Amino acid sequence: MLKGKNVIDPMDLSLEELDEILNLADEIIAEPNKFTHACDGNVLAALFYEPSTRTRLSFEAAMCRLGGKVIGFSEPNASSVAKGESIADTIRTIACYADVAVMRHPKEGAPRVAAQYSDIPVINAGDGGHQHPTQTLTDLLTIRATMGRLDNLTIGCCGDLKFGRTVHSLIKTLSRYENNKFILISPEELEIPEYIRREVLEKRNIEFKQVRTMEEAMDELDILYMTRVQRERFFNEEDYIKLKDTYILDNEKMKLAKKDMIVLHPLPRVNEISYEVDNDQRAVYFKQAKYGMFVRMALILKLLGIY
Ligand code: NCD
């Protein structure tokens, strides 16, 4: 039963619940008109303490397309946050006005704190370099729609695996499906955090290897998940500059990949995928952005107990 749940970490959703959400998203894609009034009279609060394009606007578009309304801020300095209000007090107040809240915050764990003080479901839209569960829902829907399955896949995660919250949530989730393998492509400085390696991959006996170049991995992959080097999480600009262009996917590298491999990217991209790759039919990152709206529509409906 998803009604009233908080979605802070991907593990907050069981495999059955993930399936329910993805199935409902498929129904919405097939018959969007059936859902245009499903959330009439409901309000979603979008609390964005960090920049966002896709996550915030896809949540807002999702609620609008369901007939609901949206309140919130994308510039925390324009709210009482600037006066020093705590997350606990902010969410207690928002809970008086809205039926569901979506929060993005630079501090890891902030949405978890909010959920503890909230009477309405709280959805984590990205907390620092930690987790991003609804990007994972987006990724799952895209993978299922294009590959037809979520198991028996070899997934290459490339780029900033240290600070990239989308890969943390994706690895956590895809390792729950049978026979998935991971190839982790990163410089030494940007390897996945130890808690993911130990608590997720090693503990669950998941097959994985860590490599330094894309060329070593390309021909094995069913999915290539590219990520941006997370500039805002670096302590100094020099380290960022040194690492930012470590991996650039271009048509040359795409030649090494399987004919039916797909390229995902949560976006925004900076330099890590050349524009020429956009014309390759295996590049599905803009489709992925669209799936994000549909899966968020499904999530909202489930958390509000409407479907
Ligand atoms: C990602 C994020 O915010 O973590 N973006 C997104 O939500 N689609 C990835 C990123 O910012 O690099």
Short mmCIF file of C-alpha atoms and ligand atoms in Angstrom, two decimals:
data_model
loop_
_atom_site.label_atom_id
_atom_site.label_comp_id
_atom_site.label_asym_id
_atom_site.label_seq_id
_atom_site.Cartn_x
_atom_site.Cartn_y
_atom_site.Cartn_z
CA MET A 1 0.00 0.00 0.00
CA LEU A 2 1.68 3.16 -1.19
CA LYS A 3 -0.84 5.66 0.15
CA GLY A 4 0.74 8.10 2.59
CA LYS A 5 4.28 6.72 2.20
CA ASN A 6 7.43 8.81 2.18
CA VAL A 7 9.87 8.12 -0.64
CA ILE A 8 13.27 9.12 0.71
CA ASP A 9 15.45 6.18 -0.30
CA PRO A 10 14.93 3.68 -3.12
CA MET A 11 14.63 0.95 -0.49
CA ASP A 12 11.44 2.61 0.78
CA LEU A 13 9.70 0.95 -2.16
CA SER A 14 9.34 -2.83 -2.39
CA LEU A 15 9.78 -4.54 -5.75
CA GLU A 16 6.00 -5.01 -5.89
CA GLU A 17 5.47 -1.30 -5.27
CA LEU A 18 8.01 -0.40 -7.95
CA ASP A 19 6.11 -2.63 -10.33
CA GLU A 20 2.81 -1.01 -9.39
CA ILE A 21 4.20 2.46 -10.09
CA LEU A 22 5.76 1.45 -13.42
CA ASN A 23 2.56 -0.31 -14.52
CA LEU A 24 0.48 2.73 -13.69
CA ALA A 25 2.95 4.92 -15.62
CA ASP A 26 2.45 2.62 -18.63
CA GLU A 27 -1.32 3.05 -18.30
CA ILE A 28 -0.93 6.83 -18.19
CA ILE A 29 1.27 6.79 -21.30
CA ALA A 30 -1.30 4.66 -23.12
CA GLU A 31 -4.32 6.75 -22.11
CA PRO A 32 -3.27 10.14 -20.71
CA ASN A 33 -6.74 11.63 -21.10
CA LYS A 34 -8.14 9.21 -18.56
CA PHE A 35 -6.10 10.94 -15.85
CA THR A 36 -6.60 14.66 -16.54
CA HIS A 37 -8.86 15.17 -13.52
CA ALA A 38 -7.50 12.45 -11.25
CA CYS A 39 -5.91 14.94 -8.82
CA ASP A 40 -8.56 17.67 -8.95
CA GLY A 41 -8.52 19.59 -5.67
CA ASN A 42 -5.08 18.33 -4.61
CA VAL A 43 -1.98 20.45 -4.04
CA LEU A 44 1.67 19.49 -4.49
CA ALA A 45 4.39 21.52 -2.74
CA ALA A 46 7.71 21.71 -4.58
CA LEU A 47 10.46 22.75 -2.16
CA PHE A 48 13.67 23.18 -4.10
CA TYR A 49 16.68 24.34 -2.11
CA GLU A 50 18.97 23.50 -5.07
CA PRO A 51 18.80 24.16 -8.83
CA SER A 52 16.72 21.82 -10.95
CA THR A 53 15.12 21.73 -14.38
CA ARG A 54 13.79 18.24 -15.06
CA THR A 55 12.96 17.07 -11.58
CA ARG A 56 11.08 20.18 -10.50
CA LEU A 57 9.36 20.89 -13.78
CA SER A 58 8.44 17.26 -14.40
CA PHE A 59 6.86 17.04 -10.94
CA GLU A 60 5.02 20.30 -11.57
CA ALA A 61 3.95 19.22 -15.07
CA ALA A 62 2.90 15.84 -13.63
CA MET A 63 0.61 17.47 -11.07
CA CYS A 64 -0.80 19.92 -13.65
CA ARG A 65 -1.56 17.09 -16.05
CA LEU A 66 -3.44 15.30 -13.29
CA GLY A 67 -5.60 18.36 -12.65
CA GLY A 68 -3.91 19.29 -9.36
CA LYS A 69 -2.22 22.54 -8.36
CA VAL A 70 1.36 23.32 -7.39
CA ILE A 71 2.86 25.65 -4.79
CA GLY A 72 6.45 26.03 -3.64
CA PHE A 73 9.76 27.71 -4.22
CA SER A 74 12.80 27.13 -6.38
CA GLU A 75 14.75 29.95 -4.81
CA PRO A 76 14.94 29.27 -1.06
CA ASN A 77 16.17 32.79 -0.39
CA ALA A 78 12.73 34.07 -1.33
CA SER A 79 11.12 32.01 1.48
CA SER A 80 11.53 32.05 5.26
CA VAL A 81 14.50 29.73 4.84
CA ALA A 82 16.43 32.99 4.36
CA LYS A 83 15.29 34.05 7.84
CA GLY A 84 16.75 30.90 9.34
CA GLU A 85 13.66 28.72 9.57
CA SER A 86 14.37 25.03 10.22
CA ILE A 87 13.32 22.27 7.85
CA ALA A 88 11.08 20.88 10.58
CA ASP A 89 9.13 24.12 10.88
CA THR A 90 8.98 24.69 7.13
CA ILE A 91 7.51 21.25 6.45
CA ARG A 92 5.04 21.47 9.33
CA THR A 93 3.70 24.63 7.77
CA ILE A 94 3.69 23.32 4.20
CA ALA A 95 1.79 20.24 5.41
CA CYS A 96 -1.09 22.57 6.35
CA TYR A 97 -1.30 23.79 2.75
CA ALA A 98 -0.47 20.81 0.53
CA ASP A 99 -1.25 17.09 0.15
CA VAL A 100 2.20 15.92 -0.93
CA ALA A 101 5.65 17.54 -0.79
CA VAL A 102 8.70 17.13 -3.02
CA MET A 103 12.01 18.29 -1.57
CA ARG A 104 15.47 18.79 -3.05
CA HIS A 105 18.17 19.85 -0.65
CA PRO A 106 21.98 20.17 -0.72
CA LYS A 107 22.28 18.42 2.67
CA GLU A 108 22.19 14.64 2.73
CA GLY A 109 19.36 13.44 4.93
CA ALA A 110 17.34 16.70 4.84
CA PRO A 111 14.23 15.11 3.23
CA ARG A 112 14.39 12.31 5.83
CA VAL A 113 14.25 14.94 8.61
CA ALA A 114 11.35 16.65 6.84
CA ALA A 115 9.46 13.36 6.62
CA GLN A 116 9.76 12.90 10.38
CA TYR A 117 7.92 16.16 10.97
CA SER A 118 5.44 15.92 8.13
CA ASP A 119 1.79 14.87 8.09
CA ILE A 120 1.88 14.54 4.31
CA PRO A 121 4.05 12.25 2.15
CA VAL A 122 7.52 13.63 1.44
CA ILE A 123 9.38 12.70 -1.74
CA ASN A 124 13.15 13.10 -1.90
CA ALA A 125 14.01 14.88 -5.15
CA GLY A 126 17.75 14.61 -4.49
CA ASP A 127 19.64 15.15 -1.23
CA GLY A 128 23.23 16.29 -1.67
CA GLY A 129 25.46 13.57 -3.08
CA HIS A 130 23.30 10.88 -1.51
CA GLN A 131 20.14 9.54 -3.20
CA HIS A 132 17.64 10.45 -5.90
CA PRO A 133 14.89 7.80 -5.87
CA THR A 134 12.54 9.37 -8.41
CA GLN A 135 15.33 9.63 -10.98
CA THR A 136 15.66 5.89 -10.49
CA LEU A 137 11.94 5.43 -11.18
CA THR A 138 12.52 7.41 -14.38
CA ASP A 139 15.48 5.21 -15.28
CA LEU A 140 13.57 1.99 -14.57
CA LEU A 141 10.62 3.04 -16.70
CA THR A 142 12.98 3.96 -19.56
CA ILE A 143 14.91 0.71 -19.30
CA ARG A 144 11.75 -1.40 -19.13
CA ALA A 145 10.19 0.41 -22.08
CA THR A 146 13.27 0.14 -24.30
CA MET A 147 14.89 -3.15 -23.22
CA GLY A 148 11.75 -4.95 -22.09
CA ARG A 149 13.28 -6.10 -18.80
CA LEU A 150 14.96 -4.96 -15.58
CA ASP A 151 17.01 -8.12 -14.99
CA ASN A 152 19.86 -9.92 -16.76
CA LEU A 153 21.50 -6.64 -17.72
CA THR A 154 25.08 -5.42 -17.75
CA ILE A 155 25.03 -1.80 -16.69
CA GLY A 156 27.97 0.55 -17.13
CA CYS A 157 27.92 3.57 -14.84
CA CYS A 158 30.37 6.20 -16.04
CA GLY A 159 31.68 9.46 -14.62
CA ASP A 160 31.21 10.90 -11.16
CA LEU A 161 30.19 7.84 -9.19
CA LYS A 162 31.27 9.44 -5.92
CA PHE A 163 28.97 12.45 -5.78
CA GLY A 164 26.40 11.35 -8.38
CA ARG A 165 23.26 10.59 -6.37
CA THR A 166 21.45 9.20 -9.40
CA VAL A 167 23.92 6.33 -9.75
CA HIS A 168 23.77 5.55 -6.05
CA SER A 169 20.01 5.09 -6.22
CA LEU A 170 20.19 3.24 -9.53
CA ILE A 171 22.78 0.72 -8.32
CA LYS A 172 20.84 0.21 -5.10
CA THR A 173 17.72 -0.58 -7.08
CA LEU A 174 18.98 -2.54 -10.09
CA SER A 175 20.99 -4.80 -7.79
CA ARG A 176 17.64 -6.05 -6.40
CA TYR A 177 16.73 -7.58 -9.76
CA GLU A 178 18.16 -10.96 -10.81
CA ASN A 179 21.45 -11.35 -12.53
CA ASN A 180 22.33 -7.72 -13.14
CA LYS A 181 26.05 -6.88 -13.39
CA PHE A 182 27.78 -3.55 -13.07
CA ILE A 183 30.85 -2.08 -14.68
CA LEU A 184 31.85 1.05 -12.80
CA ILE A 185 33.84 3.42 -14.96
CA SER A 186 35.45 6.29 -13.06
CA PRO A 187 38.75 7.88 -12.13
CA GLU A 188 40.09 6.78 -8.76
CA GLU A 189 39.03 10.11 -7.21
CA LEU A 190 35.39 9.59 -8.22
CA GLU A 191 34.79 5.93 -7.35
CA ILE A 192 31.47 4.88 -5.81
CA PRO A 193 31.27 5.49 -2.07
CA GLU A 194 32.34 2.64 0.13
CA TYR A 195 28.85 2.18 1.59
CA ILE A 196 27.49 1.37 -1.86
CA ARG A 197 30.34 -1.01 -2.65
CA ARG A 198 30.18 -2.82 0.70
CA GLU A 199 26.55 -2.56 1.81
CA VAL A 200 24.96 -3.01 -1.58
CA LEU A 201 27.24 -4.75 -4.08
CA GLU A 202 29.41 -6.95 -1.89
CA LYS A 203 26.74 -7.78 0.65
CA ARG A 204 24.30 -8.90 -2.04
CA ASN A 205 27.03 -10.73 -3.98
CA ILE A 206 26.48 -8.67 -7.08
CA GLU A 207 28.99 -9.10 -9.90
CA PHE A 208 30.82 -5.84 -10.54
CA LYS A 209 34.17 -4.48 -11.66
CA GLN A 210 35.79 -1.08 -11.50
CA VAL A 211 37.62 0.18 -14.60
CA ARG A 212 39.24 3.46 -15.63
CA THR A 213 38.39 3.67 -19.33
CA MET A 214 35.20 3.44 -21.35
CA GLU A 215 36.96 1.37 -24.02
CA GLU A 216 37.45 -1.49 -21.54
CA ALA A 217 33.72 -1.77 -20.99
CA MET A 218 31.83 -0.66 -24.08
CA ASP A 219 31.34 -3.97 -25.90
CA GLU A 220 29.93 -5.70 -22.80
CA LEU A 221 27.23 -3.19 -21.94
CA ASP A 222 23.46 -3.37 -22.33
CA ILE A 223 23.12 0.05 -20.72
CA LEU A 224 25.59 2.91 -20.52
CA TYR A 225 24.60 5.38 -17.79
CA MET A 226 26.58 8.59 -18.25
CA THR A 227 26.84 11.21 -15.51
CA ARG A 228 28.04 14.76 -15.11
CA VAL A 229 30.97 15.53 -12.82
CA GLN A 230 29.17 17.18 -9.89
CA ARG A 231 31.01 20.49 -9.74
CA GLU A 232 28.93 21.84 -6.82
CA ARG A 233 30.10 19.04 -4.51
CA PHE A 234 33.84 19.66 -4.97
CA PHE A 235 35.86 21.37 -2.30
CA ASN A 236 38.04 23.14 -4.81
CA GLU A 237 37.70 24.17 -8.43
CA GLU A 238 41.12 22.79 -9.46
CA ASP A 239 40.10 19.22 -8.67
CA TYR A 240 36.93 19.72 -10.69
CA ILE A 241 38.82 21.11 -13.67
CA LYS A 242 41.24 18.21 -13.57
CA LEU A 243 38.46 15.62 -13.65
CA LYS A 244 35.63 17.22 -15.58
CA ASP A 245 36.48 15.93 -19.04
CA THR A 246 37.76 12.48 -18.10
CA TYR A 247 35.07 10.76 -20.18
CA ILE A 248 33.47 12.02 -23.35
CA LEU A 249 31.13 9.73 -25.23
CA ASP A 250 31.32 10.28 -28.99
CA ASN A 251 30.45 8.38 -32.17
CA GLU A 252 33.86 6.68 -32.21
CA LYS A 253 33.21 5.12 -28.82
CA MET A 254 29.63 4.26 -29.79
CA LYS A 255 31.08 2.07 -32.55
CA LEU A 256 32.47 -0.23 -29.85
CA ALA A 257 29.04 -0.79 -28.30
CA LYS A 258 26.37 -3.39 -28.97
CA LYS A 259 23.76 -2.51 -31.60
CA ASP A 260 21.00 -2.55 -28.98
CA MET A 261 22.84 -0.91 -26.09
CA ILE A 262 21.07 2.16 -24.73
CA VAL A 263 22.67 5.36 -23.45
CA LEU A 264 21.02 6.98 -20.44
CA HIS A 265 21.90 10.25 -18.71
CA PRO A 266 19.84 11.92 -15.96
CA LEU A 267 20.80 15.29 -17.52
CA PRO A 268 21.95 18.04 -17.45
CA ARG A 269 24.94 17.07 -19.56
CA VAL A 270 27.92 19.36 -19.62
CA ASN A 271 30.53 17.86 -21.89
CA GLU A 272 30.35 14.13 -21.27
CA ILE A 273 28.22 13.26 -24.30
CA SER A 274 29.06 14.87 -27.65
CA TYR A 275 26.07 16.34 -29.44
CA GLU A 276 26.75 14.03 -32.39
CA VAL A 277 25.63 11.07 -30.27
CA ASP A 278 22.12 12.57 -29.97
CA ASN A 279 21.35 11.32 -33.47
CA ASP A 280 22.25 7.74 -32.62
CA GLN A 281 19.03 5.78 -31.99
CA ARG A 282 20.65 4.20 -28.94
CA ALA A 283 20.76 7.61 -27.23
CA VAL A 284 17.55 7.70 -25.20
CA TYR A 285 18.26 10.44 -22.65
CA PHE A 286 15.63 12.85 -23.91
CA LYS A 287 13.02 10.10 -23.99
CA GLN A 288 14.14 9.38 -20.44
CA ALA A 289 13.30 12.96 -19.43
CA LYS A 290 9.80 12.45 -20.82
CA TYR A 291 9.33 9.15 -19.00
CA GLY A 292 10.25 11.06 -15.83
CA MET A 293 7.05 13.06 -16.01
CA PHE A 294 4.86 9.99 -16.51
CA VAL A 295 6.44 8.03 -13.69
CA ARG A 296 6.05 11.03 -11.36
CA MET A 297 2.37 11.23 -12.32
CA ALA A 298 2.07 7.58 -11.30
CA LEU A 299 3.94 8.16 -8.04
CA ILE A 300 1.76 11.12 -7.05
CA LEU A 301 -1.42 9.12 -7.73
CA LYS A 302 -0.16 6.21 -5.65
CA LEU A 303 1.02 8.30 -2.66
CA LEU A 304 -2.27 10.19 -2.60
CA GLY A 305 -4.14 6.88 -2.69
CA ILE A 306 -6.09 7.88 -5.79
CA TYR A 307 -5.01 4.79 -7.79
C1 NCD B 1 20.59 14.91 -11.56
C2 NCD B 1 20.62 15.39 -10.12
O1 NCD B 1 20.08 16.44 -9.80
O2 NCD B 1 21.19 14.65 -9.33
N1 NCD B 1 19.70 15.64 -12.35
C3 NCD B 1 18.39 15.27 -12.39
O3 NCD B 1 17.70 15.24 -11.40
N2 NCD B 1 17.89 14.87 -13.58
C4 NCD B 1 21.94 14.78 -12.16
C5 NCD B 1 22.86 15.94 -12.16
O4 NCD B 1 22.53 17.03 -11.70
O5 NCD B 1 23.97 15.77 -12.68
#
